[in-house]
Amino acid sequence: MSRIVRVAVTQFAAEQQPSRNVDRAVALIEQAVEAGAEIVCLQELFTTRYFCQAEVHEHFDLAEPIPGPTTERIASVARRCKVSVICPLFERAGPGVYFNAAAVIDRCGTLVGHYRKMHIPDDPLYYEKFYFAPGDLGFSVVSLDGRVRVGVLICWDQWFPEAARIAALKGAELLVYPTAIGWHDHERAEFGQEQLDAWLTVQRAHAVANGVFVAAANRVGREGTVQFWGNSFVCAPFGRILVRAPTDEEGFWIAECDLDQVEAVRRHWPFFRDRRIDAYGPLLRRYGDGGARPGEEG
Amino acid sequence: MSRIVRVAVTQFAAEQQPSRNVDRAVALIEQAVEAGAEIVCLQELFTTRYFCQAEVHEHFDLAEPIPGPTTERIASVARRCKVSVICPLFERAGPGVYFNAAAVIDRCGTLVGHYRKMHIPDDPLYYEKFYFAPGDLGFSVVSLDGRVRVGVLICWDQWFPEAARIAALKGAELLVYPTAIGWHDHERAEFGQEQLDAWLTVQRAHAVANGVFVAAANRVGREGTVQFWGNSFVCAPFGRILVRAPTDEEGFWIAECDLDQVEAVRRHWPFFRDRRIDAYGPLLRRYGDGGARPGEEG
């Protein structure tokens, strides 16, 4: 069986009405499959605008269960088109308990994976700690159709080398990052280019350090004073960009990922062999000597 | 007191005779100080050619103790020039016990830090596991002159996000990587650009993920069939390159590092706040469920 998997990332501007965004995502999935995609990664919270720009209790109405109406809709498309979909959602787990999550649906339409964002940001206009409990399912890897092992992470997770490393240690060959990141109007002129560059750099470095493919799907468009910067991309295990979207264009972008490169790159750059697991205990502390210690992290 | 520290990285082609390399390093330190440097980082194993290209027992004669003749020579320069020096050496700890190490010498000429490379590579023409025991002093941070906290790491360490993170968690504001990396003749045409790019990317990502300055000092010149690729650089806490040497030029390069940027960047990108230390236990395993477990690493 071929070890080449065609991975698509989508990128579009969200509208106010969730059903229109789901329609849009379905159309993009169908088009991507038409163009050869076997896995499609949708952008973070793809059913809604980025509502975390303000703390508004009514926004919790946007949440839905997993499985729920949207996963069922996407599953029917996945089954019909024989495509796997990374489907990020605002998840309602129970009354007052919400997560920034992603369902993983395989080409049979089966819900095979469920990730809840582990690292939750909180920044001006990104008030996620108000909306989302920190993920409680750990870092997960799911095998899609027996062909590729995918580590699903979400947005803010992309800044944490620990998350990428743990997913790779659990066998991931491809990391996917549904994302919602953009420029503040008042920062863009001074810092915009550096911010985008840092975002690309830190994710490409996950590919390098772990010998995995990395795919990120970001939104575009203006919402309030934030301009989402697109630049959805897929890169290869040593960080080379295979495909990258522009800052403002909507659509899907497909990369051919030859999974044999994972082992080829790791044979030449055998970081896993040399990790000093005897000396990594300090990673389980908050800062200096503070926080949890090895064996206490429960 | 000013929070700006001027950091120099050196880069030169090693000769066969160690004393000539030490003379060369001393001259570069003096010139860098003349140009304003307050900290100078020398390249990995700066007293010798990169002898690890073959497994030759006589090469152990090149090792010396820390403190020893070279640290004393460099200390006298440091004292005279009022400069701190990161001084990487082939260390003889005892009969048959050798490390790839670095001494840290402050502007008073005092030996204030001692690091032994934790991650040891072993690759065709980089047979380091033959020469060096894995570092046994852990990841260390040293305060230089009460002004800047420096995390010293060496070469292969630069590919491991764990090492950079632990140094940052221990308070490092500046990571320095003495290095010896280059192209194999038979790989350069096909992979050379990608290898150099990955090397820059993974280190710049340490700056991004940890909000620290990063400095790398590499050698240049041809030794056997390896062409060392230079490109010594210093980058700022969000990954912006402040200074970068060419592939083949010898000399020193100085960056002005405003240490207040460390806190400024971390306030805007507060990754330390959000690390999931409760969920990082898998980092202490080799792969999957193998290897050490939390609490067993001691």
PDB file of C-alpha atoms in Angstrom, chain A residues 68-177:
ATOM      1  CA  GLY A  68     -23.367  15.962  17.778  1.00  0.00           C
ATOM      2  CA  PRO A  69     -25.027  17.583  14.816  1.00  0.00           C
ATOM      3  CA  THR A  70     -21.842  18.908  13.222  1.00  0.00           C
ATOM      4  CA  THR A  71     -19.795  15.739  13.611  1.00  0.00           C
ATOM      5  CA  GLU A  72     -22.744  13.844  12.115  1.00  0.00           C
ATOM      6  CA  ARG A  73     -22.924  16.192   9.160  1.00  0.00           C
ATOM      7  CA  ILE A  74     -19.157  15.976   8.579  1.00  0.00           C
ATOM      8  CA  ALA A  75     -19.199  12.203   9.096  1.00  0.00           C
ATOM      9  CA  SER A  76     -21.761  11.809   6.345  1.00  0.00           C
ATOM     10  CA  VAL A  77     -19.552  13.832   4.001  1.00  0.00           C
ATOM     11  CA  ALA A  78     -16.483  11.821   5.057  1.00  0.00           C
ATOM     12  CA  ARG A  79     -18.307   8.547   4.367  1.00  0.00           C
ATOM     13  CA  ARG A  80     -19.657   9.722   1.025  1.00  0.00           C
ATOM     14  CA  CYS A  81     -16.323  11.211  -0.146  1.00  0.00           C
ATOM     15  CA  LYS A  82     -14.100   8.578   1.516  1.00  0.00           C
ATOM     16  CA  VAL A  83     -12.016  11.253   3.251  1.00  0.00           C
ATOM     17  CA  SER A  84     -10.753  11.661   6.801  1.00  0.00           C
ATOM     18  CA  VAL A  85     -11.513  14.990   8.453  1.00  0.00           C
ATOM     19  CA  ILE A  86     -10.037  16.822  11.427  1.00  0.00           C
ATOM     20  CA  CYS A  87     -13.092  18.637  12.666  1.00  0.00           C
ATOM     21  CA  PRO A  88     -12.435  21.295  15.352  1.00  0.00           C
ATOM     22  CA  LEU A  89     -15.448  22.294  17.428  1.00  0.00           C
ATOM     23  CA  PHE A  90     -16.607  24.331  20.397  1.00  0.00           C
ATOM     24  CA  GLU A  91     -17.589  21.358  22.533  1.00  0.00           C
ATOM     25  CA  ARG A  92     -20.271  21.272  25.198  1.00  0.00           C
ATOM     26  CA  ALA A  93     -19.366  18.343  27.452  1.00  0.00           C
ATOM     27  CA  GLY A  94     -22.076  19.087  30.012  1.00  0.00           C
ATOM     28  CA  PRO A  95     -23.805  22.009  31.689  1.00  0.00           C
ATOM     29  CA  GLY A  96     -21.145  24.674  32.245  1.00  0.00           C
ATOM     30  CA  VAL A  97     -18.338  22.470  30.924  1.00  0.00           C
ATOM     31  CA  TYR A  98     -16.926  23.469  27.561  1.00  0.00           C
ATOM     32  CA  PHE A  99     -13.790  22.631  25.593  1.00  0.00           C
ATOM     33  CA  ASN A 100     -11.953  23.828  22.540  1.00  0.00           C
ATOM     34  CA  ALA A 101     -11.921  20.438  20.864  1.00  0.00           C
ATOM     35  CA  ALA A 102     -11.411  18.500  17.687  1.00  0.00           C
ATOM     36  CA  ALA A 103     -13.163  15.381  16.476  1.00  0.00           C
ATOM     37  CA  VAL A 104     -11.289  13.063  14.139  1.00  0.00           C
ATOM     38  CA  ILE A 105     -13.511  11.320  11.622  1.00  0.00           C
ATOM     39  CA  ASP A 106     -12.170   8.632   9.329  1.00  0.00           C
ATOM     40  CA  ARG A 107     -13.099   7.833   5.724  1.00  0.00           C
ATOM     41  CA  CYS A 108     -15.803   5.452   6.901  1.00  0.00           C
ATOM     42  CA  GLY A 109     -17.444   8.322   8.776  1.00  0.00           C
ATOM     43  CA  THR A 110     -16.473   6.867  12.143  1.00  0.00           C
ATOM     44  CA  LEU A 111     -15.552   9.165  15.010  1.00  0.00           C
ATOM     45  CA  VAL A 112     -12.124   7.711  15.782  1.00  0.00           C
ATOM     46  CA  GLY A 113     -10.504  10.491  17.769  1.00  0.00           C
ATOM     47  CA  HIS A 114     -11.373  13.263  20.187  1.00  0.00           C
ATOM     48  CA  TYR A 115      -8.900  15.885  21.393  1.00  0.00           C
ATOM     49  CA  ARG A 116      -9.456  18.694  23.864  1.00  0.00           C
ATOM     50  CA  LYS A 117      -7.001  21.622  23.593  1.00  0.00           C
ATOM     51  CA  MET A 118      -4.499  21.247  26.402  1.00  0.00           C
ATOM     52  CA  HIS A 119      -2.899  24.709  26.407  1.00  0.00           C
ATOM     53  CA  ILE A 120      -5.462  27.486  26.718  1.00  0.00           C
ATOM     54  CA  PRO A 121      -4.372  31.061  25.910  1.00  0.00           C
ATOM     55  CA  ASP A 122      -5.704  34.235  27.433  1.00  0.00           C
ATOM     56  CA  ASP A 123      -4.687  37.465  25.822  1.00  0.00           C
ATOM     57  CA  PRO A 124      -6.469  40.695  24.890  1.00  0.00           C
ATOM     58  CA  LEU A 125      -9.088  39.636  22.295  1.00  0.00           C
ATOM     59  CA  TYR A 126      -8.262  35.954  22.830  1.00  0.00           C
ATOM     60  CA  TYR A 127     -10.161  35.331  26.070  1.00  0.00           C
ATOM     61  CA  GLU A 128     -10.133  31.565  25.811  1.00  0.00           C
ATOM     62  CA  LYS A 129      -9.710  30.823  29.498  1.00  0.00           C
ATOM     63  CA  PHE A 130     -13.221  32.208  30.006  1.00  0.00           C
ATOM     64  CA  TYR A 131     -14.721  29.775  27.538  1.00  0.00           C
ATOM     65  CA  PHE A 132     -12.700  26.591  27.668  1.00  0.00           C
ATOM     66  CA  ALA A 133     -11.657  24.270  30.449  1.00  0.00           C
ATOM     67  CA  PRO A 134      -8.133  22.961  29.891  1.00  0.00           C
ATOM     68  CA  GLY A 135      -8.147  19.695  27.974  1.00  0.00           C
ATOM     69  CA  ASP A 136      -8.523  16.601  30.139  1.00  0.00           C
ATOM     70  CA  LEU A 137      -7.877  13.858  27.596  1.00  0.00           C
ATOM     71  CA  GLY A 138      -4.114  14.292  27.324  1.00  0.00           C
ATOM     72  CA  PHE A 139      -2.182  14.236  24.070  1.00  0.00           C
ATOM     73  CA  SER A 140      -3.638  11.705  21.710  1.00  0.00           C
ATOM     74  CA  VAL A 141      -2.617  10.031  18.490  1.00  0.00           C
ATOM     75  CA  VAL A 142      -5.080   8.338  16.187  1.00  0.00           C
ATOM     76  CA  SER A 143      -4.422   5.935  13.350  1.00  0.00           C
ATOM     77  CA  LEU A 144      -6.384   6.920  10.261  1.00  0.00           C
ATOM     78  CA  ASP A 145      -7.401   4.029   8.084  1.00  0.00           C
ATOM     79  CA  GLY A 146      -4.357   2.088   9.238  1.00  0.00           C
ATOM     80  CA  ARG A 147      -2.195   4.312   7.036  1.00  0.00           C
ATOM     81  CA  VAL A 148      -1.050   7.298   9.059  1.00  0.00           C
ATOM     82  CA  ARG A 149      -0.842   8.120  12.738  1.00  0.00           C
ATOM     83  CA  VAL A 150      -2.045  11.653  13.387  1.00  0.00           C
ATOM     84  CA  GLY A 151      -1.425  13.796  16.457  1.00  0.00           C
ATOM     85  CA  VAL A 152      -4.131  16.417  16.752  1.00  0.00           C
ATOM     86  CA  LEU A 153      -3.219  19.597  18.591  1.00  0.00           C
ATOM     87  CA  ILE A 154      -4.901  23.000  18.509  1.00  0.00           C
ATOM     88  CA  CYS A 155      -3.549  26.520  17.970  1.00  0.00           C
ATOM     89  CA  TRP A 156      -1.866  27.693  21.226  1.00  0.00           C
ATOM     90  CA  ASP A 157      -0.516  24.142  21.593  1.00  0.00           C
ATOM     91  CA  GLN A 158       1.732  24.955  18.636  1.00  0.00           C
ATOM     92  CA  TRP A 159       3.980  27.122  20.802  1.00  0.00           C
ATOM     93  CA  PHE A 160       4.746  24.246  23.184  1.00  0.00           C
ATOM     94  CA  PRO A 161       7.501  21.842  22.102  1.00  0.00           C
ATOM     95  CA  GLU A 162       6.310  19.463  24.808  1.00  0.00           C
ATOM     96  CA  ALA A 163       3.005  18.854  23.024  1.00  0.00           C
ATOM     97  CA  ALA A 164       4.622  18.078  19.688  1.00  0.00           C
ATOM     98  CA  ARG A 165       7.207  15.839  21.332  1.00  0.00           C
ATOM     99  CA  ILE A 166       4.656  13.834  23.302  1.00  0.00           C
ATOM    100  CA  ALA A 167       2.526  13.298  20.204  1.00  0.00           C
ATOM    101  CA  ALA A 168       5.624  12.110  18.309  1.00  0.00           C
ATOM    102  CA  LEU A 169       6.631   9.828  21.180  1.00  0.00           C
ATOM    103  CA  LYS A 170       3.148   8.320  21.001  1.00  0.00           C
ATOM    104  CA  GLY A 171       3.776   7.507  17.358  1.00  0.00           C
ATOM    105  CA  ALA A 172       2.470  10.488  15.406  1.00  0.00           C
ATOM    106  CA  GLU A 173       3.798  10.817  11.873  1.00  0.00           C
ATOM    107  CA  LEU A 174       1.721  13.903  11.135  1.00  0.00           C
ATOM    108  CA  LEU A 175       0.825  16.721  13.530  1.00  0.00           C
ATOM    109  CA  VAL A 176      -2.193  18.850  12.660  1.00  0.00           C
ATOM    110  CA  TYR A 177      -2.869  22.253  14.182  1.00  0.00           C
TER     111      TYR A 177
END
